[in-house]
mmCIF file with all atom_site columns, C-alpha atoms in Angstrom:
data_model
loop_
_atom_site.group_PDB
_atom_site.id
_atom_site.type_symbol
_atom_site.label_atom_id
_atom_site.label_alt_id
_atom_site.label_comp_id
_atom_site.label_asym_id
_atom_site.label_entity_id
_atom_site.label_seq_id
_atom_site.pdbx_PDB_ins_code
_atom_site.Cartn_x
_atom_site.Cartn_y
_atom_site.Cartn_z
_atom_site.occupancy
_atom_site.B_iso_or_equiv
_atom_site.pdbx_formal_charge
_atom_site.auth_seq_id
_atom_site.auth_comp_id
_atom_site.auth_asym_id
_atom_site.auth_atom_id
_atom_site.pdbx_PDB_model_num
ATOM 1   C CA . ARG E 1 1   ? -6.921  -10.818 16.867  1.00 0.00 ? 1   ARG E CA 1
ATOM 2   C CA . VAL E 1 2   ? -4.155  -10.136 14.171  1.00 0.00 ? 2   VAL E CA 1
ATOM 3   C CA . SER E 1 3   ? -2.929  -13.468 12.298  1.00 0.00 ? 3   SER E CA 1
ATOM 4   C CA . ILE E 1 4   ? 0.809   -13.235 11.418  1.00 0.00 ? 4   ILE E CA 1
ATOM 5   C CA . ILE E 1 5   ? 1.578   -15.532 8.716   1.00 0.00 ? 5   ILE E CA 1
ATOM 6   C CA . VAL E 1 6   ? 5.221   -17.130 8.107   1.00 0.00 ? 6   VAL E CA 1
ATOM 7   C CA . PRO E 1 7   ? 6.452   -19.294 5.426   1.00 0.00 ? 7   PRO E CA 1
ATOM 8   C CA . THR E 1 8   ? 9.584   -21.082 6.560   1.00 0.00 ? 8   THR E CA 1
ATOM 9   C CA . HIS E 1 9   ? 12.238  -22.978 4.933   1.00 0.00 ? 9   HIS E CA 1
ATOM 10  C CA . ASP E 1 10  ? 15.819  -24.292 6.213   1.00 0.00 ? 10  ASP E CA 1
ATOM 11  C CA . THR E 1 11  ? 15.800  -20.972 7.915   1.00 0.00 ? 11  THR E CA 1
ATOM 12  C CA . PRO E 1 12  ? 19.062  -20.194 10.119  1.00 0.00 ? 12  PRO E CA 1
ATOM 13  C CA . GLU E 1 13  ? 18.462  -21.239 13.624  1.00 0.00 ? 13  GLU E CA 1
ATOM 14  C CA . SER E 1 14  ? 19.349  -17.751 15.164  1.00 0.00 ? 14  SER E CA 1
ATOM 15  C CA . MET E 1 15  ? 17.173  -15.883 12.883  1.00 0.00 ? 15  MET E CA 1
ATOM 16  C CA . LEU E 1 16  ? 14.165  -18.260 13.451  1.00 0.00 ? 16  LEU E CA 1
ATOM 17  C CA . ARG E 1 17  ? 14.742  -17.883 16.981  1.00 0.00 ? 17  ARG E CA 1
ATOM 18  C CA . GLU E 1 18  ? 14.478  -13.939 16.709  1.00 0.00 ? 18  GLU E CA 1
ATOM 19  C CA . MET E 1 19  ? 11.808  -13.670 14.248  1.00 0.00 ? 19  MET E CA 1
ATOM 20  C CA . ILE E 1 20  ? 9.594   -15.797 17.103  1.00 0.00 ? 20  ILE E CA 1
ATOM 21  C CA . ARG E 1 21  ? 10.543  -13.949 19.871  1.00 0.00 ? 21  ARG E CA 1
ATOM 22  C CA . SER E 1 22  ? 10.015  -10.594 18.066  1.00 0.00 ? 22  SER E CA 1
ATOM 23  C CA . VAL E 1 23  ? 6.451   -11.754 17.886  1.00 0.00 ? 23  VAL E CA 1
ATOM 24  C CA . GLN E 1 24  ? 6.204   -12.807 21.595  1.00 0.00 ? 24  GLN E CA 1
ATOM 25  C CA . ARG E 1 25  ? 7.586   -9.460  22.917  1.00 0.00 ? 25  ARG E CA 1
ATOM 26  C CA . GLN E 1 26  ? 4.588   -7.599  21.100  1.00 0.00 ? 26  GLN E CA 1
ATOM 27  C CA . LEU E 1 27  ? 2.908   -5.069  23.137  1.00 0.00 ? 27  LEU E CA 1
ATOM 28  C CA . TYR E 1 28  ? -0.478  -5.930  21.427  1.00 0.00 ? 28  TYR E CA 1
ATOM 29  C CA . PRO E 1 29  ? -1.279  -9.639  22.883  1.00 0.00 ? 29  PRO E CA 1
ATOM 30  C CA . ASN E 1 30  ? -4.147  -10.539 20.506  1.00 0.00 ? 30  ASN E CA 1
ATOM 31  C CA . TRP E 1 31  ? -2.268  -12.400 17.671  1.00 0.00 ? 31  TRP E CA 1
ATOM 32  C CA . GLU E 1 32  ? -1.449  -15.580 16.330  1.00 0.00 ? 32  GLU E CA 1
ATOM 33  C CA . LEU E 1 33  ? 1.885   -16.805 14.710  1.00 0.00 ? 33  LEU E CA 1
ATOM 34  C CA . CYS E 1 34  ? 0.735   -19.135 11.749  1.00 0.00 ? 34  CYS E CA 1
ATOM 35  C CA . ILE E 1 35  ? 3.749   -20.805 10.540  1.00 0.00 ? 35  ILE E CA 1
ATOM 36  C CA . ALA E 1 36  ? 4.055   -23.046 7.367   1.00 0.00 ? 36  ALA E CA 1
ATOM 37  C CA . ASP E 1 37  ? 7.625   -24.851 7.046   1.00 0.00 ? 37  ASP E CA 1
ATOM 38  C CA . ASP E 1 38  ? 8.076   -25.841 3.493   1.00 0.00 ? 38  ASP E CA 1
ATOM 39  C CA . GLY E 1 39  ? 9.986   -29.202 3.851   1.00 0.00 ? 39  GLY E CA 1
ATOM 40  C CA . SER E 1 40  ? 12.575  -27.827 5.665   1.00 0.00 ? 40  SER E CA 1
ATOM 41  C CA . SER E 1 41  ? 15.573  -30.221 5.756   1.00 0.00 ? 41  SER E CA 1
ATOM 42  C CA . ARG E 1 42  ? 17.706  -28.806 8.251   1.00 0.00 ? 42  ARG E CA 1
ATOM 43  C CA . PRO E 1 43  ? 16.520  -30.322 11.670  1.00 0.00 ? 43  PRO E CA 1
ATOM 44  C CA . HIS E 1 44  ? 17.062  -27.363 13.894  1.00 0.00 ? 44  HIS E CA 1
ATOM 45  C CA . VAL E 1 45  ? 13.642  -25.679 12.153  1.00 0.00 ? 45  VAL E CA 1
ATOM 46  C CA . LYS E 1 46  ? 11.303  -28.482 12.640  1.00 0.00 ? 46  LYS E CA 1
ATOM 47  C CA . ARG E 1 47  ? 12.708  -28.890 16.219  1.00 0.00 ? 47  ARG E CA 1
ATOM 48  C CA . ILE E 1 48  ? 12.616  -24.888 17.097  1.00 0.00 ? 48  ILE E CA 1
ATOM 49  C CA . LEU E 1 49  ? 9.010   -24.596 15.445  1.00 0.00 ? 49  LEU E CA 1
ATOM 50  C CA . GLU E 1 50  ? 7.651   -27.517 17.376  1.00 0.00 ? 50  GLU E CA 1
ATOM 51  C CA . ALA E 1 51  ? 9.015   -26.508 20.883  1.00 0.00 ? 51  ALA E CA 1
ATOM 52  C CA . SER E 1 52  ? 7.643   -22.997 20.304  1.00 0.00 ? 52  SER E CA 1
ATOM 53  C CA . ALA E 1 53  ? 4.301   -24.299 19.440  1.00 0.00 ? 53  ALA E CA 1
ATOM 54  C CA . ALA E 1 54  ? 4.339   -26.413 22.237  1.00 0.00 ? 54  ALA E CA 1
ATOM 55  C CA . LYS E 1 55  ? 5.285   -23.568 24.633  1.00 0.00 ? 55  LYS E CA 1
ATOM 56  C CA . ASP E 1 56  ? 2.641   -20.823 23.328  1.00 0.00 ? 56  ASP E CA 1
ATOM 57  C CA . PRO E 1 57  ? -0.641  -21.880 22.116  1.00 0.00 ? 57  PRO E CA 1
ATOM 58  C CA . ARG E 1 58  ? -1.013  -18.832 20.138  1.00 0.00 ? 58  ARG E CA 1
ATOM 59  C CA . ILE E 1 59  ? 1.689   -20.396 17.567  1.00 0.00 ? 59  ILE E CA 1
ATOM 60  C CA . LYS E 1 60  ? 0.025   -22.860 14.846  1.00 0.00 ? 60  LYS E CA 1
ATOM 61  C CA . LEU E 1 61  ? 2.051   -24.900 12.778  1.00 0.00 ? 61  LEU E CA 1
ATOM 62  C CA . HIS E 1 62  ? 2.240   -26.712 9.682   1.00 0.00 ? 62  HIS E CA 1
ATOM 63  C CA . LEU E 1 63  ? 5.115   -28.912 8.403   1.00 0.00 ? 63  LEU E CA 1
ATOM 64  C CA . GLY E 1 64  ? 5.065   -29.615 4.990   1.00 0.00 ? 64  GLY E CA 1
ATOM 65  C CA . PRO E 1 65  ? 6.782   -32.913 3.817   1.00 0.00 ? 65  PRO E CA 1
ATOM 66  C CA . GLU E 1 66  ? 8.290   -31.202 0.736   1.00 0.00 ? 66  GLU E CA 1
ATOM 67  C CA . ASN E 1 67  ? 9.449   -27.894 -0.659  1.00 0.00 ? 67  ASN E CA 1
ATOM 68  C CA . LYS E 1 68  ? 6.743   -26.600 -2.847  1.00 0.00 ? 68  LYS E CA 1
ATOM 69  C CA . GLY E 1 69  ? 7.443   -23.045 -2.615  1.00 0.00 ? 69  GLY E CA 1
ATOM 70  C CA . VAL E 1 70  ? 6.719   -19.536 -1.160  1.00 0.00 ? 70  VAL E CA 1
ATOM 71  C CA . SER E 1 71  ? 3.276   -19.164 -2.464  1.00 0.00 ? 71  SER E CA 1
ATOM 72  C CA . HIS E 1 72  ? 2.263   -22.959 -1.370  1.00 0.00 ? 72  HIS E CA 1
ATOM 73  C CA . ALA E 1 73  ? 3.568   -22.266 2.215   1.00 0.00 ? 73  ALA E CA 1
ATOM 74  C CA . SER E 1 74  ? 1.938   -18.765 2.765   1.00 0.00 ? 74  SER E CA 1
ATOM 75  C CA . ASN E 1 75  ? -1.468  -20.109 1.602   1.00 0.00 ? 75  ASN E CA 1
ATOM 76  C CA . ARG E 1 76  ? -0.874  -22.833 4.252   1.00 0.00 ? 76  ARG E CA 1
ATOM 77  C CA . ALA E 1 77  ? -0.169  -20.657 6.753   1.00 0.00 ? 77  ALA E CA 1
ATOM 78  C CA . LEU E 1 78  ? -3.368  -18.584 5.483   1.00 0.00 ? 78  LEU E CA 1
ATOM 79  C CA . ASP E 1 79  ? -5.403  -21.553 5.781   1.00 0.00 ? 79  ASP E CA 1
ATOM 80  C CA . MET E 1 80  ? -4.750  -21.451 9.846   1.00 0.00 ? 80  MET E CA 1
ATOM 81  C CA . ALA E 1 81  ? -5.447  -17.898 10.123  1.00 0.00 ? 81  ALA E CA 1
ATOM 82  C CA . THR E 1 82  ? -8.565  -16.863 12.080  1.00 0.00 ? 82  THR E CA 1
ATOM 83  C CA . GLY E 1 83  ? -7.857  -13.131 12.739  1.00 0.00 ? 83  GLY E CA 1
ATOM 84  C CA . GLU E 1 84  ? -10.203 -10.565 10.598  1.00 0.00 ? 84  GLU E CA 1
ATOM 85  C CA . PHE E 1 85  ? -6.344  -9.147  9.444   1.00 0.00 ? 85  PHE E CA 1
ATOM 86  C CA . VAL E 1 86  ? -3.197  -10.998 8.626   1.00 0.00 ? 86  VAL E CA 1
ATOM 87  C CA . VAL E 1 87  ? 0.231   -9.531  8.083   1.00 0.00 ? 87  VAL E CA 1
ATOM 88  C CA . LEU E 1 88  ? 3.021   -11.057 5.890   1.00 0.00 ? 88  LEU E CA 1
ATOM 89  C CA . LEU E 1 89  ? 6.114   -11.684 7.881   1.00 0.00 ? 89  LEU E CA 1
ATOM 90  C CA . ASP E 1 90  ? 9.380   -13.639 6.484   1.00 0.00 ? 90  ASP E CA 1
ATOM 91  C CA . HIS E 1 91  ? 11.156  -16.306 8.451   1.00 0.00 ? 91  HIS E CA 1
ATOM 92  C CA . ASP E 1 92  ? 14.065  -13.588 8.814   1.00 0.00 ? 92  ASP E CA 1
ATOM 93  C CA . ASP E 1 93  ? 12.335  -10.532 9.998   1.00 0.00 ? 93  ASP E CA 1
ATOM 94  C CA . ILE E 1 94  ? 12.194  -9.065  13.394  1.00 0.00 ? 94  ILE E CA 1
ATOM 95  C CA . LEU E 1 95  ? 9.027   -7.195  14.359  1.00 0.00 ? 95  LEU E CA 1
ATOM 96  C CA . GLU E 1 96  ? 9.511   -3.754  16.682  1.00 0.00 ? 96  GLU E CA 1
ATOM 97  C CA . GLU E 1 97  ? 7.703   -4.427  19.741  1.00 0.00 ? 97  GLU E CA 1
ATOM 98  C CA . GLN E 1 98  ? 4.722   -1.938  18.682  1.00 0.00 ? 98  GLN E CA 1
ATOM 99  C CA . ALA E 1 99  ? 4.136   -3.371  15.592  1.00 0.00 ? 99  ALA E CA 1
ATOM 100 C CA . LEU E 1 100 ? 0.874   -5.042  16.083  1.00 0.00 ? 100 LEU E CA 1
ATOM 101 C CA . PHE E 1 101 ? -0.272  -2.555  18.207  1.00 0.00 ? 101 PHE E CA 1
ATOM 102 C CA . ARG E 1 102 ? -0.119  -0.079  15.368  1.00 0.00 ? 102 ARG E CA 1
ATOM 103 C CA . VAL E 1 103 ? -1.579  -2.607  12.900  1.00 0.00 ? 103 VAL E CA 1
ATOM 104 C CA . ALA E 1 104 ? -4.519  -3.152  15.307  1.00 0.00 ? 104 ALA E CA 1
ATOM 105 C CA . GLU E 1 105 ? -4.700  0.682   16.048  1.00 0.00 ? 105 GLU E CA 1
ATOM 106 C CA . SER E 1 106 ? -5.128  1.363   11.887  1.00 0.00 ? 106 SER E CA 1
ATOM 107 C CA . VAL E 1 107 ? -7.551  -1.749  11.299  1.00 0.00 ? 107 VAL E CA 1
ATOM 108 C CA . LEU E 1 108 ? -9.794  -0.249  14.426  1.00 0.00 ? 108 LEU E CA 1
ATOM 109 C CA . GLY E 1 109 ? -9.633  3.290   13.373  1.00 0.00 ? 109 GLY E CA 1
ATOM 110 C CA . GLU E 1 110 ? -9.564  3.460   9.505   1.00 0.00 ? 110 GLU E CA 1
ATOM 111 C CA . ASN E 1 111 ? -10.852 0.046   8.684   1.00 0.00 ? 111 ASN E CA 1
ATOM 112 C CA . PRO E 1 112 ? -8.360  -0.298  5.706   1.00 0.00 ? 112 PRO E CA 1
ATOM 113 C CA . ASP E 1 113 ? -8.215  -3.416  3.532   1.00 0.00 ? 113 ASP E CA 1
ATOM 114 C CA . MET E 1 114 ? -4.417  -3.202  3.510   1.00 0.00 ? 114 MET E CA 1
ATOM 115 C CA . THR E 1 115 ? -1.756  -1.652  5.615   1.00 0.00 ? 115 THR E CA 1
ATOM 116 C CA . TYR E 1 116 ? 2.043   -1.178  4.874   1.00 0.00 ? 116 TYR E CA 1
ATOM 117 C CA . SER E 1 117 ? 4.753   0.196   6.834   1.00 0.00 ? 117 SER E CA 1
ATOM 118 C CA . ASP E 1 118 ? 8.277   1.578   6.615   1.00 0.00 ? 118 ASP E CA 1
ATOM 119 C CA . GLU E 1 119 ? 10.962  -0.878  6.810   1.00 0.00 ? 119 GLU E CA 1
ATOM 120 C CA . VAL E 1 120 ? 14.618  -1.035  8.668   1.00 0.00 ? 120 VAL E CA 1
ATOM 121 C CA . MET E 1 121 ? 17.031  -3.370  7.436   1.00 0.00 ? 121 MET E CA 1
ATOM 122 C CA . VAL E 1 122 ? 19.567  -4.775  9.709   1.00 0.00 ? 122 VAL E CA 1
ATOM 123 C CA . THR E 1 123 ? 22.826  -6.884  9.728   1.00 0.00 ? 123 THR E CA 1
ATOM 124 C CA . PRO E 1 124 ? 22.637  -10.575 10.338  1.00 0.00 ? 124 PRO E CA 1
ATOM 125 C CA . ASP E 1 125 ? 23.066  -10.342 13.581  1.00 0.00 ? 125 ASP E CA 1
ATOM 126 C CA . ALA E 1 126 ? 20.876  -7.494  14.043  1.00 0.00 ? 126 ALA E CA 1
ATOM 127 C CA . THR E 1 127 ? 23.236  -5.307  16.215  1.00 0.00 ? 127 THR E CA 1
ATOM 128 C CA . ALA E 1 128 ? 23.482  -2.489  13.609  1.00 0.00 ? 128 ALA E CA 1
ATOM 129 C CA . VAL E 1 129 ? 20.949  -0.732  11.120  1.00 0.00 ? 129 VAL E CA 1
ATOM 130 C CA . ARG E 1 130 ? 21.976  -1.108  7.405   1.00 0.00 ? 130 ARG E CA 1
ATOM 131 C CA . HIS E 1 131 ? 19.436  0.974   5.683   1.00 0.00 ? 131 HIS E CA 1
ATOM 132 C CA . TYR E 1 132 ? 15.810  2.630   6.318   1.00 0.00 ? 132 TYR E CA 1
ATOM 133 C CA . ALA E 1 133 ? 13.184  2.451   3.612   1.00 0.00 ? 133 ALA E CA 1
ATOM 134 C CA . TYR E 1 134 ? 10.537  4.966   4.501   1.00 0.00 ? 134 TYR E CA 1
ATOM 135 C CA . ARG E 1 135 ? 7.130   4.645   2.494   1.00 0.00 ? 135 ARG E CA 1
ATOM 136 C CA . PRO E 1 136 ? 5.059   7.687   2.326   1.00 0.00 ? 136 PRO E CA 1
ATOM 137 C CA . ALA E 1 137 ? 1.313   7.998   2.192   1.00 0.00 ? 137 ALA E CA 1
ATOM 138 C CA . PHE E 1 138 ? 0.213   6.274   -1.036  1.00 0.00 ? 138 PHE E CA 1
ATOM 139 C CA . SER E 1 139 ? 1.557   7.512   -4.042  1.00 0.00 ? 139 SER E CA 1
ATOM 140 C CA . PRO E 1 140 ? 0.861   5.879   -7.515  1.00 0.00 ? 140 PRO E CA 1
ATOM 141 C CA . GLU E 1 141 ? 4.095   7.660   -8.794  1.00 0.00 ? 141 GLU E CA 1
ATOM 142 C CA . PHE E 1 142 ? 5.863   6.047   -6.036  1.00 0.00 ? 142 PHE E CA 1
ATOM 143 C CA . LEU E 1 143 ? 4.279   2.638   -6.636  1.00 0.00 ? 143 LEU E CA 1
ATOM 144 C CA . ARG E 1 144 ? 5.332   2.795   -10.243 1.00 0.00 ? 144 ARG E CA 1
ATOM 145 C CA . GLY E 1 145 ? 8.963   3.336   -9.315  1.00 0.00 ? 145 GLY E CA 1
ATOM 146 C CA . HIS E 1 146 ? 9.876   1.661   -6.168  1.00 0.00 ? 146 HIS E CA 1
ATOM 147 C CA . PRO E 1 147 ? 9.484   -1.464  -4.183  1.00 0.00 ? 147 PRO E CA 1
ATOM 148 C CA . TYR E 1 148 ? 6.604   0.388   -2.318  1.00 0.00 ? 148 TYR E CA 1
ATOM 149 C CA . PHE E 1 149 ? 5.055   -2.940  -0.395  1.00 0.00 ? 149 PHE E CA 1
ATOM 150 C CA . VAL E 1 150 ? 7.545   -4.952  0.950   1.00 0.00 ? 150 VAL E CA 1
ATOM 151 C CA . HIS E 1 151 ? 7.018   -5.239  5.069   1.00 0.00 ? 151 HIS E CA 1
ATOM 152 C CA . LEU E 1 152 ? 5.310   -5.020  7.428   1.00 0.00 ? 152 LEU E CA 1
ATOM 153 C CA . LEU E 1 153 ? 2.291   -5.720  5.054   1.00 0.00 ? 153 LEU E CA 1
ATOM 154 C CA . GLY E 1 154 ? -1.150  -6.362  5.947   1.00 0.00 ? 154 GLY E CA 1
ATOM 155 C CA . PHE E 1 155 ? -4.501  -7.411  4.602   1.00 0.00 ? 155 PHE E CA 1
ATOM 156 C CA . ARG E 1 156 ? -7.876  -8.067  5.596   1.00 0.00 ? 156 ARG E CA 1
ATOM 157 C CA . THR E 1 157 ? -8.045  -11.792 5.814   1.00 0.00 ? 157 THR E CA 1
ATOM 158 C CA . GLN E 1 158 ? -11.306 -12.389 3.575   1.00 0.00 ? 158 GLN E CA 1
ATOM 159 C CA . LEU E 1 159 ? -9.967  -10.029 0.817   1.00 0.00 ? 159 LEU E CA 1
ATOM 160 C CA . LEU E 1 160 ? -6.861  -12.884 0.694   1.00 0.00 ? 160 LEU E CA 1
ATOM 161 C CA . ARG E 1 161 ? -9.578  -15.843 0.647   1.00 0.00 ? 161 ARG E CA 1
ATOM 162 C CA . ASP E 1 162 ? -11.535 -13.763 -1.980  1.00 0.00 ? 162 ASP E CA 1
ATOM 163 C CA . ILE E 1 163 ? -8.700  -13.631 -4.658  1.00 0.00 ? 163 ILE E CA 1
ATOM 164 C CA . GLY E 1 164 ? -7.624  -17.284 -3.803  1.00 0.00 ? 164 GLY E CA 1
ATOM 165 C CA . GLY E 1 165 ? -4.520  -16.766 -1.876  1.00 0.00 ? 165 GLY E CA 1
ATOM 166 C CA . PHE E 1 166 ? -0.900  -16.254 -3.212  1.00 0.00 ? 166 PHE E CA 1
#
């Protein structure tokens, strides 16, 4: 199982719906979506999250009463994770349909502690590509001079727990 952890806070409605849909469209079916809302004040957020969790048992939800920051929300989401591997997803990200298959393929084939991927930035309505960020095989030089690890980023769940979370 791959656990996807997502902190949310006042996410625009269309982005929140698209993020959830992109997870539900994954070719790899053995996932759980662990969403921790960080005290959103916009009513549509709670409504969408509760409706999504009610329709799909793979969606786990924590609704925080107040905004305590992305690290706090990410730790609440990590608390719900039961998968051996977790991937970090922002509330406004969209996953390609094979993303979790590729993560599972890597975990089963290479047994890594961490995975990372290329990234595509799209317009807010997701109709056009703004920028591609290609990330090569690990390079200490590239790491020192560029935002190397962004999304999709994954870790062995126990590793995150052993270091105390975020």
